[in-house]
Amino acid sequence: MNPFRPPSQAGAAWHFVGLASTFPDIGQDNDDCRISARCKAFKIPTTAHDPPGAVQADIDLPGDLKDQVLVFRYKGKVHAVDHRARALGRRLTPAQQCPHSSFPLSKGSLFDIEDFGVVLSAGITCSKHDWSFDLFSGQADRGSYKLKVWEVQLRDPATTTTTTTEEVSETVDKEVWVRRKQRIG
């Protein structure tokens, strides 16, 4: 055990969710940025008793969104976000949960966050409630709600070499791995 490295946190494991080529690029050549047919949802194990590995969930019948991650590619970058949102800094009772806990974000639309024509970030809008979330920070456009953003790694299939950027190379098909973003501190 290394005294300078803290023990691994629960949920820190990486999960393979498929090859980058299986995630069609949304918004690259068309104006339709709806993600329902072009994304995948996965149920991720949360305890040691759960079966290992990510299990693909049916987008049309999402069921319990609590432990699902939504994975998609938007304008060349692979993103992974929770299928539900939560308020910052406090635990919620079911009555206080964000409205997205009962409506899947896989039915939402993607968009660029711009300022005077300069693209600053990307976001997702819930088609039922019209709330928007930043895909990089998770911050909502109103209130203290925050969408949980997952870490994404692209790896070469034959080796264990990793690419930390979410940019997808067109020459080599990469494996897409996701994990819950780790808290620092």
mmCIF file of C-alpha atoms in Angstrom:
data_model
loop_
_atom_site.group_PDB
_atom_site.id
_atom_site.type_symbol
_atom_site.label_atom_id
_atom_site.label_comp_id
_atom_site.label_asym_id
_atom_site.label_seq_id
_atom_site.Cartn_x
_atom_site.Cartn_y
_atom_site.Cartn_z
ATOM 1 C CA MET A 1 0.000 0.000 0.000
ATOM 2 C CA ASN A 2 1.308 3.405 -0.952
ATOM 3 C CA PRO A 3 0.839 5.937 1.901
ATOM 4 C CA PHE A 4 0.789 8.818 -0.601
ATOM 5 C CA ARG A 5 -2.063 7.384 -2.623
ATOM 6 C CA PRO A 6 -5.493 7.146 -0.994
ATOM 7 C CA PRO A 7 -7.400 3.865 -1.314
ATOM 8 C CA SER A 8 -9.585 3.532 -4.374
ATOM 9 C CA GLN A 9 -13.077 4.919 -3.916
ATOM 10 C CA ALA A 10 -16.124 2.751 -4.406
ATOM 11 C CA GLY A 11 -17.433 3.217 -7.912
ATOM 12 C CA ALA A 12 -14.011 4.157 -9.257
ATOM 13 C CA ALA A 13 -13.913 1.235 -11.674
ATOM 14 C CA TRP A 14 -13.884 1.820 -15.418
ATOM 15 C CA HIS A 15 -16.631 0.136 -17.471
ATOM 16 C CA PHE A 16 -16.381 -0.794 -21.153
ATOM 17 C CA VAL A 17 -19.467 0.416 -23.071
ATOM 18 C CA GLY A 18 -18.547 -0.347 -26.691
ATOM 19 C CA LEU A 19 -16.477 0.770 -29.635
ATOM 20 C CA ALA A 20 -16.509 4.433 -30.646
ATOM 21 C CA SER A 21 -17.834 3.487 -34.091
ATOM 22 C CA THR A 22 -21.054 2.187 -32.496
ATOM 23 C CA PHE A 23 -21.934 5.708 -31.341
ATOM 24 C CA PRO A 24 -23.065 7.730 -34.398
ATOM 25 C CA ASP A 25 -21.991 11.364 -34.390
ATOM 26 C CA ILE A 26 -24.908 13.633 -33.522
ATOM 27 C CA GLY A 27 -25.101 17.090 -35.039
ATOM 28 C CA GLN A 28 -22.111 16.760 -37.347
ATOM 29 C CA ASP A 29 -23.877 16.911 -40.719
ATOM 30 C CA ASN A 30 -27.482 17.616 -39.830
ATOM 31 C CA ASP A 31 -29.534 20.010 -37.774
ATOM 32 C CA ASP A 32 -31.435 17.251 -35.953
ATOM 33 C CA CYS A 33 -29.732 16.940 -32.576
ATOM 34 C CA ARG A 34 -32.246 14.601 -30.940
ATOM 35 C CA ILE A 35 -30.330 11.795 -29.317
ATOM 36 C CA SER A 36 -32.892 9.041 -28.690
ATOM 37 C CA ALA A 37 -31.891 6.794 -31.611
ATOM 38 C CA ARG A 38 -28.183 7.644 -31.461
ATOM 39 C CA CYS A 39 -27.294 7.118 -27.817
ATOM 40 C CA LYS A 40 -26.965 4.140 -25.518
ATOM 41 C CA ALA A 41 -27.905 3.760 -21.876
ATOM 42 C CA PHE A 42 -26.097 1.374 -19.552
ATOM 43 C CA LYS A 43 -26.857 0.102 -16.071
ATOM 44 C CA ILE A 44 -23.636 0.381 -14.094
ATOM 45 C CA PRO A 45 -23.013 -1.782 -11.006
ATOM 46 C CA THR A 46 -22.921 0.191 -7.753
ATOM 47 C CA THR A 47 -22.035 -2.512 -5.222
ATOM 48 C CA ALA A 48 -19.821 -5.580 -5.090
ATOM 49 C CA HIS A 49 -22.958 -7.753 -5.185
ATOM 50 C CA ASP A 50 -23.994 -6.443 -8.616
ATOM 51 C CA PRO A 51 -22.775 -8.365 -11.658
ATOM 52 C CA PRO A 52 -19.560 -6.813 -13.025
ATOM 53 C CA GLY A 53 -19.584 -4.777 -16.207
ATOM 54 C CA ALA A 54 -21.984 -2.384 -17.846
ATOM 55 C CA VAL A 55 -25.288 -3.840 -19.060
ATOM 56 C CA GLN A 56 -26.987 -2.045 -21.931
ATOM 57 C CA ALA A 57 -30.480 -0.779 -21.078
ATOM 58 C CA ASP A 58 -33.347 -0.360 -23.526
ATOM 59 C CA ILE A 59 -33.678 3.341 -24.428
ATOM 60 C CA ASP A 60 -37.395 2.952 -25.176
ATOM 61 C CA LEU A 61 -38.024 1.250 -21.816
ATOM 62 C CA PRO A 62 -35.467 2.886 -19.521
ATOM 63 C CA GLY A 63 -36.973 1.616 -16.252
ATOM 64 C CA ASP A 64 -35.101 2.848 -13.191
ATOM 65 C CA LEU A 65 -32.860 5.707 -14.334
ATOM 66 C CA LYS A 66 -30.988 5.884 -11.017
ATOM 67 C CA ASP A 67 -27.963 3.775 -11.939
ATOM 68 C CA GLN A 68 -27.965 4.401 -15.679
ATOM 69 C CA VAL A 69 -25.387 6.320 -17.661
ATOM 70 C CA LEU A 70 -26.264 7.825 -21.040
ATOM 71 C CA VAL A 71 -23.396 7.627 -23.568
ATOM 72 C CA PHE A 72 -23.356 9.433 -26.926
ATOM 73 C CA ARG A 73 -21.083 11.271 -29.351
ATOM 74 C CA TYR A 74 -21.784 14.933 -30.141
ATOM 75 C CA LYS A 75 -19.685 16.722 -32.751
ATOM 76 C CA GLY A 76 -16.802 14.267 -32.449
ATOM 77 C CA LYS A 77 -16.651 14.068 -28.630
ATOM 78 C CA VAL A 78 -17.949 11.172 -26.585
ATOM 79 C CA HIS A 79 -20.002 12.233 -23.556
ATOM 80 C CA ALA A 80 -21.414 10.258 -20.640
ATOM 81 C CA VAL A 81 -23.974 11.693 -18.213
ATOM 82 C CA ASP A 82 -26.428 10.407 -15.641
ATOM 83 C CA HIS A 83 -29.917 9.714 -16.886
ATOM 84 C CA ARG A 84 -31.190 11.840 -13.962
ATOM 85 C CA ALA A 85 -30.137 15.020 -12.132
ATOM 86 C CA ARG A 86 -29.896 16.022 -8.485
ATOM 87 C CA ALA A 87 -29.613 19.172 -6.388
ATOM 88 C CA LEU A 88 -26.201 20.357 -5.256
ATOM 89 C CA GLY A 89 -24.998 19.944 -1.701
ATOM 90 C CA ARG A 90 -27.978 18.226 -0.126
ATOM 91 C CA ARG A 91 -29.735 14.886 -0.056
ATOM 92 C CA LEU A 92 -33.143 14.805 -1.646
ATOM 93 C CA THR A 93 -36.321 13.028 -0.694
ATOM 94 C CA PRO A 94 -38.287 11.598 -3.625
ATOM 95 C CA ALA A 95 -40.617 14.617 -3.526
ATOM 96 C CA GLN A 96 -37.636 16.952 -3.964
ATOM 97 C CA GLN A 97 -35.983 15.122 -6.854
ATOM 98 C CA CYS A 98 -35.382 16.899 -10.086
ATOM 99 C CA PRO A 99 -38.187 16.408 -12.593
ATOM 100 C CA HIS A 100 -35.719 14.530 -14.785
ATOM 101 C CA SER A 101 -35.716 11.591 -12.404
ATOM 102 C CA SER A 102 -38.999 10.551 -13.990
ATOM 103 C CA PHE A 103 -38.256 11.548 -17.584
ATOM 104 C CA PRO A 104 -35.237 10.168 -19.486
ATOM 105 C CA LEU A 105 -32.731 12.613 -20.930
ATOM 106 C CA SER A 106 -32.324 10.222 -23.872
ATOM 107 C CA LYS A 107 -35.425 11.950 -25.266
ATOM 108 C CA GLY A 108 -33.640 15.319 -25.085
ATOM 109 C CA SER A 109 -31.857 17.482 -27.640
ATOM 110 C CA LEU A 110 -28.224 18.570 -27.825
ATOM 111 C CA PHE A 111 -27.106 22.111 -28.582
ATOM 112 C CA ASP A 112 -24.053 24.377 -28.575
ATOM 113 C CA ILE A 113 -23.741 26.976 -25.817
ATOM 114 C CA GLU A 114 -22.664 30.107 -27.669
ATOM 115 C CA ASP A 115 -21.847 33.716 -26.935
ATOM 116 C CA PHE A 116 -21.854 36.036 -29.956
ATOM 117 C CA GLY A 117 -21.229 33.109 -32.303
ATOM 118 C CA VAL A 118 -18.352 31.630 -30.275
ATOM 119 C CA VAL A 119 -19.038 28.067 -29.089
ATOM 120 C CA LEU A 120 -18.241 27.901 -25.364
ATOM 121 C CA SER A 121 -19.647 24.494 -24.458
ATOM 122 C CA ALA A 122 -22.381 21.996 -25.290
ATOM 123 C CA GLY A 123 -25.633 21.232 -23.531
ATOM 124 C CA ILE A 124 -28.607 18.911 -23.370
ATOM 125 C CA THR A 125 -32.238 20.046 -23.063
ATOM 126 C CA CYS A 126 -34.997 17.909 -21.572
ATOM 127 C CA SER A 127 -37.823 17.775 -24.106
ATOM 128 C CA LYS A 128 -40.489 17.512 -21.399
ATOM 129 C CA HIS A 129 -39.438 20.238 -18.951
ATOM 130 C CA ASP A 130 -37.223 22.468 -21.154
ATOM 131 C CA TRP A 131 -34.434 22.470 -18.581
ATOM 132 C CA SER A 132 -30.890 22.532 -19.951
ATOM 133 C CA PHE A 133 -27.647 21.134 -18.562
ATOM 134 C CA ASP A 134 -24.030 21.823 -19.536
ATOM 135 C CA LEU A 135 -22.409 18.575 -20.771
ATOM 136 C CA PHE A 136 -19.001 19.398 -19.271
ATOM 137 C CA SER A 137 -19.913 20.792 -15.827
ATOM 138 C CA GLY A 138 -23.427 19.373 -15.418
ATOM 139 C CA GLN A 139 -24.759 22.740 -14.212
ATOM 140 C CA ALA A 140 -28.447 23.401 -14.926
ATOM 141 C CA ASP A 141 -29.709 26.607 -16.484
ATOM 142 C CA ARG A 142 -31.868 27.257 -13.409
ATOM 143 C CA GLY A 143 -31.810 26.448 -9.739
ATOM 144 C CA SER A 144 -29.134 24.437 -7.990
ATOM 145 C CA TYR A 145 -29.682 21.287 -9.999
ATOM 146 C CA LYS A 146 -26.689 19.497 -11.434
ATOM 147 C CA LEU A 147 -26.433 16.622 -13.860
ATOM 148 C CA LYS A 148 -23.767 14.079 -12.951
ATOM 149 C CA VAL A 149 -21.104 13.999 -15.670
ATOM 150 C CA TRP A 150 -19.028 10.825 -16.090
ATOM 151 C CA GLU A 151 -15.375 10.503 -17.071
ATOM 152 C CA VAL A 152 -14.744 9.078 -20.553
ATOM 153 C CA GLN A 153 -11.600 7.353 -21.794
ATOM 154 C CA LEU A 154 -10.880 6.142 -25.312
ATOM 155 C CA ARG A 155 -8.516 3.173 -25.399
ATOM 156 C CA ASP A 156 -6.810 1.255 -28.174
ATOM 157 C CA PRO A 157 -8.468 -2.179 -28.406
ATOM 158 C CA ALA A 158 -5.240 -4.189 -28.762
ATOM 159 C CA THR A 159 -3.281 -2.469 -25.994
ATOM 160 C CA THR A 160 -3.872 -0.810 -22.655
ATOM 161 C CA THR A 161 -2.798 2.591 -23.981
ATOM 162 C CA THR A 162 -5.353 5.258 -23.107
ATOM 163 C CA THR A 163 -6.325 8.528 -24.691
ATOM 164 C CA THR A 164 -7.561 11.070 -22.171
ATOM 165 C CA THR A 165 -9.321 13.230 -24.724
ATOM 166 C CA GLU A 166 -12.841 12.449 -25.833
ATOM 167 C CA GLU A 167 -11.969 13.236 -29.465
ATOM 168 C CA VAL A 168 -12.592 10.219 -31.673
ATOM 169 C CA SER A 169 -9.941 9.376 -34.253
ATOM 170 C CA GLU A 170 -11.329 8.330 -37.626
ATOM 171 C CA THR A 171 -8.414 5.997 -38.435
ATOM 172 C CA VAL A 172 -8.484 3.602 -35.460
ATOM 173 C CA ASP A 173 -11.632 2.415 -33.733
ATOM 174 C CA LYS A 174 -11.248 2.998 -29.996
ATOM 175 C CA GLU A 175 -12.888 1.335 -27.038
ATOM 176 C CA VAL A 176 -15.091 3.659 -24.959
ATOM 177 C CA TRP A 177 -14.708 3.310 -21.178
ATOM 178 C CA VAL A 178 -16.677 5.301 -18.576
ATOM 179 C CA ARG A 179 -16.573 5.726 -14.800
ATOM 180 C CA ARG A 180 -18.217 7.911 -12.226
ATOM 181 C CA LYS A 181 -16.340 11.181 -11.876
ATOM 182 C CA GLN A 182 -14.234 11.011 -8.745
ATOM 183 C CA ARG A 183 -14.471 13.700 -6.095
ATOM 184 C CA ILE A 184 -11.196 15.378 -5.291
ATOM 185 C CA GLY A 185 -10.490 16.011 -1.635
#
